[in-house]
mmCIF file of N, CA, C and O in Angstrom:
data_model
loop_
_atom_site.group_PDB
_atom_site.id
_atom_site.type_symbol
_atom_site.label_atom_id
_atom_site.label_comp_id
_atom_site.label_asym_id
_atom_site.label_seq_id
_atom_site.Cartn_x
_atom_site.Cartn_y
_atom_site.Cartn_z
ATOM 1 N N UNK A 1 -52.143 -12.181 22.905
ATOM 2 C CA UNK A 1 -52.462 -10.782 23.037
ATOM 3 C C UNK A 1 -53.835 -10.658 23.679
ATOM 4 O O UNK A 1 -54.779 -11.325 23.283
ATOM 5 N N UNK A 2 -53.940 -9.787 24.651
ATOM 6 C CA UNK A 2 -55.161 -9.620 25.408
ATOM 7 C C UNK A 2 -55.832 -8.313 24.993
ATOM 8 O O UNK A 2 -55.264 -7.237 25.151
ATOM 9 N N UNK A 3 -57.033 -8.382 24.461
ATOM 10 C CA UNK A 3 -57.726 -7.183 23.996
ATOM 11 C C UNK A 3 -58.889 -6.876 24.926
ATOM 12 O O UNK A 3 -59.972 -7.425 24.788
ATOM 13 N N UNK A 4 -58.671 -6.020 25.879
ATOM 14 C CA UNK A 4 -59.724 -5.597 26.792
ATOM 15 C C UNK A 4 -59.703 -4.089 26.901
ATOM 16 O O UNK A 4 -58.709 -3.436 26.606
ATOM 17 N N UNK A 5 -60.802 -3.550 27.354
ATOM 18 C CA UNK A 5 -60.905 -2.106 27.535
ATOM 19 C C UNK A 5 -60.166 -1.698 28.801
ATOM 20 O O UNK A 5 -60.024 -2.492 29.726
ATOM 21 N N UNK A 6 -59.661 -0.462 28.851
ATOM 22 C CA UNK A 6 -59.038 0.023 30.084
ATOM 23 C C UNK A 6 -60.017 -0.066 31.254
ATOM 24 O O UNK A 6 -61.226 0.022 31.074
ATOM 25 N N UNK A 7 -59.500 -0.220 32.466
ATOM 26 C CA UNK A 7 -60.333 -0.463 33.643
ATOM 27 C C UNK A 7 -61.336 0.659 33.911
ATOM 28 O O UNK A 7 -62.451 0.400 34.337
ATOM 29 N N UNK A 8 -60.986 1.901 33.654
ATOM 30 C CA UNK A 8 -61.873 3.018 33.955
ATOM 31 C C UNK A 8 -62.894 3.311 32.871
ATOM 32 O O UNK A 8 -63.764 4.150 33.043
ATOM 33 N N UNK A 9 -62.831 2.641 31.779
ATOM 34 C CA UNK A 9 -63.693 2.955 30.638
ATOM 35 C C UNK A 9 -64.884 2.018 30.607
ATOM 36 O O UNK A 9 -64.760 0.808 30.665
ATOM 37 N N UNK A 10 -66.081 2.595 30.512
ATOM 38 C CA UNK A 10 -67.299 1.793 30.427
ATOM 39 C C UNK A 10 -67.675 1.638 28.959
ATOM 40 O O UNK A 10 -68.169 2.554 28.332
ATOM 41 N N UNK A 11 -67.422 0.499 28.406
ATOM 42 C CA UNK A 11 -67.756 0.272 27.003
ATOM 43 C C UNK A 11 -69.219 -0.109 26.896
ATOM 44 O O UNK A 11 -69.788 -0.708 27.786
ATOM 45 N N UNK A 12 -69.815 0.248 25.822
ATOM 46 C CA UNK A 12 -71.197 -0.116 25.572
ATOM 47 C C UNK A 12 -72.186 0.967 25.941
ATOM 48 O O UNK A 12 -73.195 1.124 25.281
ATOM 49 N N UNK A 13 -71.954 1.719 26.995
ATOM 50 C CA UNK A 13 -72.895 2.755 27.406
ATOM 51 C C UNK A 13 -72.968 3.850 26.351
ATOM 52 O O UNK A 13 -74.053 4.268 25.960
ATOM 53 N N UNK A 14 -71.818 4.292 25.868
ATOM 54 C CA UNK A 14 -71.818 5.334 24.841
ATOM 55 C C UNK A 14 -72.407 4.800 23.545
ATOM 56 O O UNK A 14 -73.049 5.545 22.804
ATOM 57 N N UNK A 15 -72.187 3.544 23.269
ATOM 58 C CA UNK A 15 -72.753 2.941 22.066
ATOM 59 C C UNK A 15 -74.276 2.952 22.123
ATOM 60 O O UNK A 15 -74.931 3.290 21.149
ATOM 61 N N UNK A 16 -74.839 2.576 23.262
ATOM 62 C CA UNK A 16 -76.301 2.545 23.368
ATOM 63 C C UNK A 16 -76.881 3.945 23.359
ATOM 64 O O UNK A 16 -77.951 4.159 22.790
ATOM 65 N N UNK A 17 -76.188 4.896 23.979
ATOM 66 C CA UNK A 17 -76.659 6.280 23.938
ATOM 67 C C UNK A 17 -76.625 6.806 22.507
ATOM 68 O O UNK A 17 -77.542 7.504 22.068
ATOM 69 N N UNK A 18 -75.586 6.452 21.773
ATOM 70 C CA UNK A 18 -75.488 6.845 20.367
ATOM 71 C C UNK A 18 -76.591 6.229 19.529
ATOM 72 O O UNK A 18 -77.140 6.875 18.629
ATOM 73 N N UNK A 19 -76.925 4.984 19.827
ATOM 74 C CA UNK A 19 -78.022 4.328 19.106
ATOM 75 C C UNK A 19 -79.346 5.026 19.390
ATOM 76 O O UNK A 19 -80.170 5.190 18.485
ATOM 77 N N UNK A 20 -79.562 5.438 20.624
ATOM 78 C CA UNK A 20 -80.799 6.129 20.988
ATOM 79 C C UNK A 20 -80.922 7.450 20.236
ATOM 80 O O UNK A 20 -81.974 7.766 19.669
ATOM 81 N N UNK A 21 -79.838 8.208 20.211
ATOM 82 C CA UNK A 21 -79.843 9.502 19.511
ATOM 83 C C UNK A 21 -79.990 9.282 18.003
ATOM 84 O O UNK A 21 -80.751 9.992 17.332
ATOM 85 N N UNK A 22 -79.299 8.292 17.464
ATOM 86 C CA UNK A 22 -79.394 8.005 16.027
ATOM 87 C C UNK A 22 -80.807 7.589 15.650
ATOM 88 O O UNK A 22 -81.313 7.993 14.599
ATOM 89 N N UNK A 23 -81.458 6.798 16.491
ATOM 90 C CA UNK A 23 -82.830 6.387 16.171
ATOM 91 C C UNK A 23 -83.762 7.588 16.147
ATOM 92 O O UNK A 23 -84.636 7.687 15.292
ATOM 93 N N UNK A 24 -83.557 8.522 17.084
ATOM 94 C CA UNK A 24 -84.368 9.742 17.101
ATOM 95 C C UNK A 24 -84.154 10.561 15.838
ATOM 96 O O UNK A 24 -85.106 10.984 15.183
ATOM 97 N N UNK A 25 -82.901 10.760 15.459
ATOM 98 C CA UNK A 25 -82.588 11.574 14.278
ATOM 99 C C UNK A 25 -83.099 10.901 13.009
ATOM 100 O O UNK A 25 -83.711 11.545 12.150
ATOM 101 N N UNK A 26 -82.870 9.601 12.875
ATOM 102 C CA UNK A 26 -83.328 8.891 11.679
ATOM 103 C C UNK A 26 -84.852 8.857 11.600
ATOM 104 O O UNK A 26 -85.433 8.974 10.523
ATOM 105 N N UNK A 27 -85.500 8.696 12.745
ATOM 106 C CA UNK A 27 -86.965 8.718 12.755
ATOM 107 C C UNK A 27 -87.508 10.071 12.344
ATOM 108 O O UNK A 27 -88.490 10.172 11.611
ATOM 109 N N UNK A 28 -86.852 11.131 12.805
ATOM 110 C CA UNK A 28 -87.270 12.482 12.444
ATOM 111 C C UNK A 28 -87.058 12.741 10.954
ATOM 112 O O UNK A 28 -87.942 13.267 10.275
ATOM 113 N N UNK A 29 -85.903 12.361 10.444
ATOM 114 C CA UNK A 29 -85.635 12.529 9.012
ATOM 115 C C UNK A 29 -86.570 11.671 8.160
ATOM 116 O O UNK A 29 -86.951 12.061 7.064
ATOM 117 N N UNK A 30 -86.912 10.510 8.678
ATOM 118 C CA UNK A 30 -87.772 9.600 7.942
ATOM 119 C C UNK A 30 -89.160 10.151 7.683
ATOM 120 O O UNK A 30 -89.853 9.705 6.775
ATOM 121 N N UNK A 31 -89.589 11.121 8.473
ATOM 122 C CA UNK A 31 -90.889 11.738 8.214
ATOM 123 C C UNK A 31 -90.865 12.546 6.920
ATOM 124 O O UNK A 31 -91.908 12.787 6.316
ATOM 125 N N UNK A 32 -89.664 12.952 6.504
ATOM 126 C CA UNK A 32 -89.541 13.781 5.307
ATOM 127 C C UNK A 32 -89.057 13.008 4.089
ATOM 128 O O UNK A 32 -89.545 13.229 2.983
ATOM 129 N N UNK A 33 -88.065 12.155 4.266
ATOM 130 C CA UNK A 33 -87.467 11.445 3.131
ATOM 131 C C UNK A 33 -87.171 9.995 3.502
ATOM 132 O O UNK A 33 -86.907 9.688 4.658
ATOM 133 N N UNK A 34 -87.200 9.130 2.528
ATOM 134 C CA UNK A 34 -86.785 7.731 2.654
ATOM 135 C C UNK A 34 -87.379 7.010 3.860
ATOM 136 O O UNK A 34 -86.700 6.235 4.532
ATOM 137 N N UNK A 35 -88.662 7.265 4.133
ATOM 138 C CA UNK A 35 -89.256 6.663 5.320
ATOM 139 C C UNK A 35 -89.333 5.144 5.255
ATOM 140 O O UNK A 35 -89.362 4.490 6.279
ATOM 141 N N UNK A 36 -89.305 4.571 4.066
ATOM 142 C CA UNK A 36 -89.346 3.120 3.951
ATOM 143 C C UNK A 36 -88.057 2.486 4.480
ATOM 144 O O UNK A 36 -88.067 1.342 4.946
ATOM 145 N N UNK A 37 -86.953 3.222 4.466
ATOM 146 C CA UNK A 37 -85.681 2.719 4.989
ATOM 147 C C UNK A 37 -85.378 3.262 6.387
ATOM 148 O O UNK A 37 -84.906 2.525 7.252
ATOM 149 N N UNK A 38 -85.609 4.547 6.576
ATOM 150 C CA UNK A 38 -85.247 5.178 7.838
ATOM 151 C C UNK A 38 -86.178 4.779 8.984
ATOM 152 O O UNK A 38 -85.741 4.685 10.135
ATOM 153 N N UNK A 39 -87.441 4.536 8.688
ATOM 154 C CA UNK A 39 -88.387 4.120 9.732
ATOM 155 C C UNK A 39 -87.985 2.812 10.397
ATOM 156 O O UNK A 39 -87.824 2.763 11.623
ATOM 157 N N UNK A 40 -87.809 1.739 9.615
ATOM 158 C CA UNK A 40 -87.384 0.476 10.237
ATOM 159 C C UNK A 40 -86.015 0.561 10.905
ATOM 160 O O UNK A 40 -85.790 -0.053 11.952
ATOM 161 N N UNK A 41 -85.100 1.347 10.337
ATOM 162 C CA UNK A 41 -83.786 1.507 10.943
ATOM 163 C C UNK A 41 -83.904 2.181 12.310
ATOM 164 O O UNK A 41 -83.258 1.765 13.279
ATOM 165 N N UNK A 42 -84.744 3.203 12.399
ATOM 166 C CA UNK A 42 -84.970 3.891 13.672
ATOM 167 C C UNK A 42 -85.580 2.939 14.699
ATOM 168 O O UNK A 42 -85.202 2.953 15.872
ATOM 169 N N UNK A 43 -86.501 2.102 14.267
ATOM 170 C CA UNK A 43 -87.143 1.147 15.171
ATOM 171 C C UNK A 43 -86.120 0.144 15.711
ATOM 172 O O UNK A 43 -86.083 -0.131 16.919
ATOM 173 N N UNK A 44 -85.285 -0.388 14.833
ATOM 174 C CA UNK A 44 -84.282 -1.378 15.254
ATOM 175 C C UNK A 44 -83.272 -0.752 16.203
ATOM 176 O O UNK A 44 -82.944 -1.334 17.251
ATOM 177 N N UNK A 45 -82.762 0.437 15.872
ATOM 178 C CA UNK A 45 -81.785 1.099 16.749
ATOM 179 C C UNK A 45 -82.392 1.416 18.115
ATOM 180 O O UNK A 45 -81.740 1.249 19.145
ATOM 181 N N UNK A 46 -83.631 1.884 18.130
ATOM 182 C CA UNK A 46 -84.286 2.196 19.401
ATOM 183 C C UNK A 46 -84.483 0.938 20.236
ATOM 184 O O UNK A 46 -84.234 0.943 21.444
ATOM 185 N N UNK A 47 -84.910 -0.132 19.597
ATOM 186 C CA UNK A 47 -85.114 -1.388 20.330
ATOM 187 C C UNK A 47 -83.802 -1.906 20.912
ATOM 188 O O UNK A 47 -83.756 -2.354 22.063
ATOM 189 N N UNK A 48 -82.727 -1.834 20.135
ATOM 190 C CA UNK A 48 -81.423 -2.273 20.635
ATOM 191 C C UNK A 48 -80.949 -1.401 21.796
ATOM 192 O O UNK A 48 -80.434 -1.909 22.799
ATOM 193 N N UNK A 49 -81.124 -0.094 21.671
ATOM 194 C CA UNK A 49 -80.706 0.816 22.737
ATOM 195 C C UNK A 49 -81.496 0.553 24.019
ATOM 196 O O UNK A 49 -80.930 0.527 25.113
ATOM 197 N N UNK A 50 -82.798 0.346 23.884
ATOM 198 C CA UNK A 50 -83.623 0.071 25.058
ATOM 199 C C UNK A 50 -83.266 -1.272 25.689
ATOM 200 O O UNK A 50 -83.208 -1.403 26.911
ATOM 201 N N UNK A 51 -83.019 -2.259 24.872
ATOM 202 C CA UNK A 51 -82.678 -3.595 25.374
ATOM 203 C C UNK A 51 -81.339 -3.579 26.117
ATOM 204 O O UNK A 51 -81.163 -4.269 27.112
ATOM 205 N N UNK A 52 -80.407 -2.761 25.632
ATOM 206 C CA UNK A 52 -79.078 -2.699 26.251
ATOM 207 C C UNK A 52 -78.999 -1.712 27.412
ATOM 208 O O UNK A 52 -77.953 -1.541 27.997
ATOM 209 N N UNK A 53 -80.104 -1.054 27.716
ATOM 210 C CA UNK A 53 -80.156 -0.181 28.884
ATOM 211 C C UNK A 53 -79.530 1.180 28.695
ATOM 212 O O UNK A 53 -78.707 1.602 29.501
ATOM 213 N N UNK A 54 -79.932 1.892 27.676
ATOM 214 C CA UNK A 54 -79.392 3.222 27.418
ATOM 215 C C UNK A 54 -79.773 4.207 28.519
ATOM 216 O O UNK A 54 -80.831 4.075 29.144
ATOM 217 N N UNK A 55 -78.917 5.175 28.734
ATOM 218 C CA UNK A 55 -79.222 6.246 29.681
ATOM 219 C C UNK A 55 -80.165 7.266 29.046
ATOM 220 O O UNK A 55 -80.786 8.053 29.741
ATOM 221 N N UNK A 56 -80.277 7.239 27.746
ATOM 222 C CA UNK A 56 -81.147 8.163 27.007
ATOM 223 C C UNK A 56 -82.431 7.447 26.588
ATOM 224 O O UNK A 56 -82.782 7.387 25.421
ATOM 225 N N UNK A 57 -83.125 6.929 27.564
ATOM 226 C CA UNK A 57 -84.342 6.155 27.322
ATOM 227 C C UNK A 57 -85.414 6.972 26.586
ATOM 228 O O UNK A 57 -86.097 6.472 25.712
ATOM 229 N N UNK A 58 -85.551 8.243 26.949
ATOM 230 C CA UNK A 58 -86.536 9.109 26.305
ATOM 231 C C UNK A 58 -86.271 9.273 24.815
ATOM 232 O O UNK A 58 -87.190 9.223 23.997
ATOM 233 N N UNK A 59 -85.004 9.461 24.458
ATOM 234 C CA UNK A 59 -84.652 9.596 23.044
ATOM 235 C C UNK A 59 -84.928 8.298 22.294
ATOM 236 O O UNK A 59 -85.377 8.314 21.161
ATOM 237 N N UNK A 60 -84.631 7.171 22.936
ATOM 238 C CA UNK A 60 -84.877 5.887 22.291
ATOM 239 C C UNK A 60 -86.375 5.676 22.079
ATOM 240 O O UNK A 60 -86.792 5.209 21.018
ATOM 241 N N UNK A 61 -87.178 6.045 23.060
ATOM 242 C CA UNK A 61 -88.630 5.906 22.912
ATOM 243 C C UNK A 61 -89.175 6.844 21.832
ATOM 244 O O UNK A 61 -90.068 6.466 21.063
ATOM 245 N N UNK A 62 -88.626 8.058 21.772
ATOM 246 C CA UNK A 62 -89.020 8.975 20.701
ATOM 247 C C UNK A 62 -88.616 8.425 19.339
ATOM 248 O O UNK A 62 -89.378 8.516 18.370
ATOM 249 N N UNK A 63 -87.421 7.858 19.248
ATOM 250 C CA UNK A 63 -86.977 7.244 17.999
ATOM 251 C C UNK A 63 -87.868 6.092 17.587
ATOM 252 O O UNK A 63 -88.207 5.934 16.414
ATOM 253 N N UNK A 64 -88.286 5.294 18.565
ATOM 254 C CA UNK A 64 -89.201 4.187 18.292
ATOM 255 C C UNK A 64 -90.538 4.704 17.778
ATOM 256 O O UNK A 64 -91.061 4.223 16.768
ATOM 257 N N UNK A 65 -91.065 5.707 18.456
ATOM 258 C CA UNK A 65 -92.341 6.295 18.031
ATOM 259 C C UNK A 65 -92.258 6.946 16.663
ATOM 260 O O UNK A 65 -93.166 6.802 15.835
ATOM 261 N N UNK A 66 -91.166 7.654 16.405
ATOM 262 C CA UNK A 66 -91.006 8.293 15.097
ATOM 263 C C UNK A 66 -90.805 7.263 13.987
ATOM 264 O O UNK A 66 -91.282 7.452 12.867
ATOM 265 N N UNK A 67 -90.113 6.160 14.293
ATOM 266 C CA UNK A 67 -89.947 5.097 13.304
ATOM 267 C C UNK A 67 -91.286 4.493 12.917
ATOM 268 O O UNK A 67 -91.566 4.245 11.736
ATOM 269 N N UNK A 68 -92.136 4.265 13.913
ATOM 270 C CA UNK A 68 -93.485 3.749 13.636
ATOM 271 C C UNK A 68 -94.292 4.787 12.862
ATOM 272 O O UNK A 68 -95.005 4.448 11.909
ATOM 273 N N UNK A 69 -94.159 6.056 13.245
ATOM 274 C CA UNK A 69 -94.860 7.128 12.530
ATOM 275 C C UNK A 69 -94.406 7.210 11.074
ATOM 276 O O UNK A 69 -95.225 7.461 10.176
ATOM 277 N N UNK A 70 -93.129 6.989 10.828
ATOM 278 C CA UNK A 70 -92.618 6.979 9.449
ATOM 279 C C UNK A 70 -93.365 5.952 8.612
ATOM 280 O O UNK A 70 -93.784 6.231 7.482
ATOM 281 N N UNK A 71 -93.514 4.763 9.172
ATOM 282 C CA UNK A 71 -94.197 3.704 8.428
ATOM 283 C C UNK A 71 -95.684 3.993 8.265
ATOM 284 O O UNK A 71 -96.269 3.692 7.218
ATOM 285 N N UNK A 72 -96.300 4.596 9.274
ATOM 286 C CA UNK A 72 -97.714 4.963 9.154
ATOM 287 C C UNK A 72 -97.930 6.047 8.104
ATOM 288 O O UNK A 72 -98.906 6.007 7.351
ATOM 289 N N UNK A 73 -97.015 7.018 8.058
ATOM 290 C CA UNK A 73 -97.100 8.066 7.026
ATOM 291 C C UNK A 73 -96.936 7.442 5.640
ATOM 292 O O UNK A 73 -97.673 7.782 4.711
ATOM 293 N N UNK A 74 -96.003 6.525 5.510
ATOM 294 C CA UNK A 74 -95.798 5.848 4.231
ATOM 295 C C UNK A 74 -97.062 5.103 3.801
ATOM 296 O O UNK A 74 -97.501 5.227 2.657
ATOM 297 N N UNK A 75 -97.670 4.367 4.715
ATOM 298 C CA UNK A 75 -98.893 3.620 4.394
ATOM 299 C C UNK A 75 -100.024 4.575 4.014
ATOM 300 O O UNK A 75 -100.756 4.329 3.043
ATOM 301 N N UNK A 76 -100.158 5.672 4.748
ATOM 302 C CA UNK A 76 -101.219 6.640 4.449
ATOM 303 C C UNK A 76 -101.054 7.244 3.060
ATOM 304 O O UNK A 76 -102.023 7.336 2.290
ATOM 305 N N UNK A 77 -99.842 7.639 2.719
ATOM 306 C CA UNK A 77 -99.622 8.224 1.401
ATOM 307 C C UNK A 77 -99.710 7.186 0.292
ATOM 308 O O UNK A 77 -100.130 7.504 -0.822
ATOM 309 N N UNK A 78 -99.325 5.958 0.586
ATOM 310 C CA UNK A 78 -99.468 4.899 -0.422
ATOM 311 C C UNK A 78 -100.946 4.647 -0.717
ATOM 312 O O UNK A 78 -101.329 4.428 -1.861
ATOM 313 N N UNK A 79 -101.767 4.695 0.320
ATOM 314 C CA UNK A 79 -103.203 4.527 0.121
ATOM 315 C C UNK A 79 -103.795 5.704 -0.651
ATOM 316 O O UNK A 79 -104.701 5.529 -1.452
ATOM 317 N N UNK A 80 -103.270 6.886 -0.412
ATOM 318 C CA UNK A 80 -103.803 8.083 -1.054
ATOM 319 C C UNK A 80 -103.511 8.132 -2.546
ATOM 320 O O UNK A 80 -104.364 8.494 -3.346
ATOM 321 N N UNK A 81 -102.270 7.736 -2.954
ATOM 322 C CA UNK A 81 -101.956 7.857 -4.370
ATOM 323 C C UNK A 81 -101.712 6.515 -5.056
ATOM 324 O O UNK A 81 -101.423 6.473 -6.243
ATOM 325 N N UNK A 82 -101.813 5.424 -4.333
ATOM 326 C CA UNK A 82 -101.752 4.095 -4.943
ATOM 327 C C UNK A 82 -100.395 3.678 -5.449
ATOM 328 O O UNK A 82 -100.298 2.821 -6.330
ATOM 329 N N UNK A 83 -99.309 4.242 -4.926
ATOM 330 C CA UNK A 83 -97.963 3.855 -5.346
ATOM 331 C C UNK A 83 -97.158 3.384 -4.148
ATOM 332 O O UNK A 83 -97.579 3.496 -3.006
ATOM 333 N N UNK A 84 -95.949 2.873 -4.387
ATOM 334 C CA UNK A 84 -95.084 2.408 -3.323
ATOM 335 C C UNK A 84 -94.236 3.530 -2.729
ATOM 336 O O UNK A 84 -93.387 3.293 -1.893
ATOM 337 N N UNK A 85 -94.428 4.750 -3.173
ATOM 338 C CA UNK A 85 -93.684 5.881 -2.636
ATOM 339 C C UNK A 85 -94.606 7.089 -2.600
ATOM 340 O O UNK A 85 -95.710 7.057 -3.103
ATOM 341 N N UNK A 86 -94.100 8.156 -2.028
ATOM 342 C CA UNK A 86 -94.876 9.388 -2.003
ATOM 343 C C UNK A 86 -93.948 10.565 -2.192
ATOM 344 O O UNK A 86 -92.762 10.472 -1.975
ATOM 345 N N UNK A 87 -94.510 11.669 -2.620
ATOM 346 C CA UNK A 87 -93.730 12.889 -2.787
ATOM 347 C C UNK A 87 -94.642 14.066 -2.546
ATOM 348 O O UNK A 87 -95.858 13.958 -2.529
ATOM 349 N N UNK A 88 -94.018 15.229 -2.358
ATOM 350 C CA UNK A 88 -94.801 16.442 -2.079
ATOM 351 C C UNK A 88 -95.509 16.913 -3.308
ATOM 352 O O UNK A 88 -95.162 17.029 -4.348
#
């Protein structure tokens, strides 16, 4: 049995575009909740999307920046209250 994609279908491009958008959304959400998990996830998805040549390069870069910002916010609040988490 031969498992290949149809000739007219470009596989992988939609996957990388989805990763770019997901990294942006997760990075944005990570500023508010669960930044210890969502920040690194956004960074990994953005890096994978950029490495695979996404058409949504801007979204991937924003996701990367927001993922890093998530971790910086976490570190800042951890320093402020001396715990491994933060809350409003």
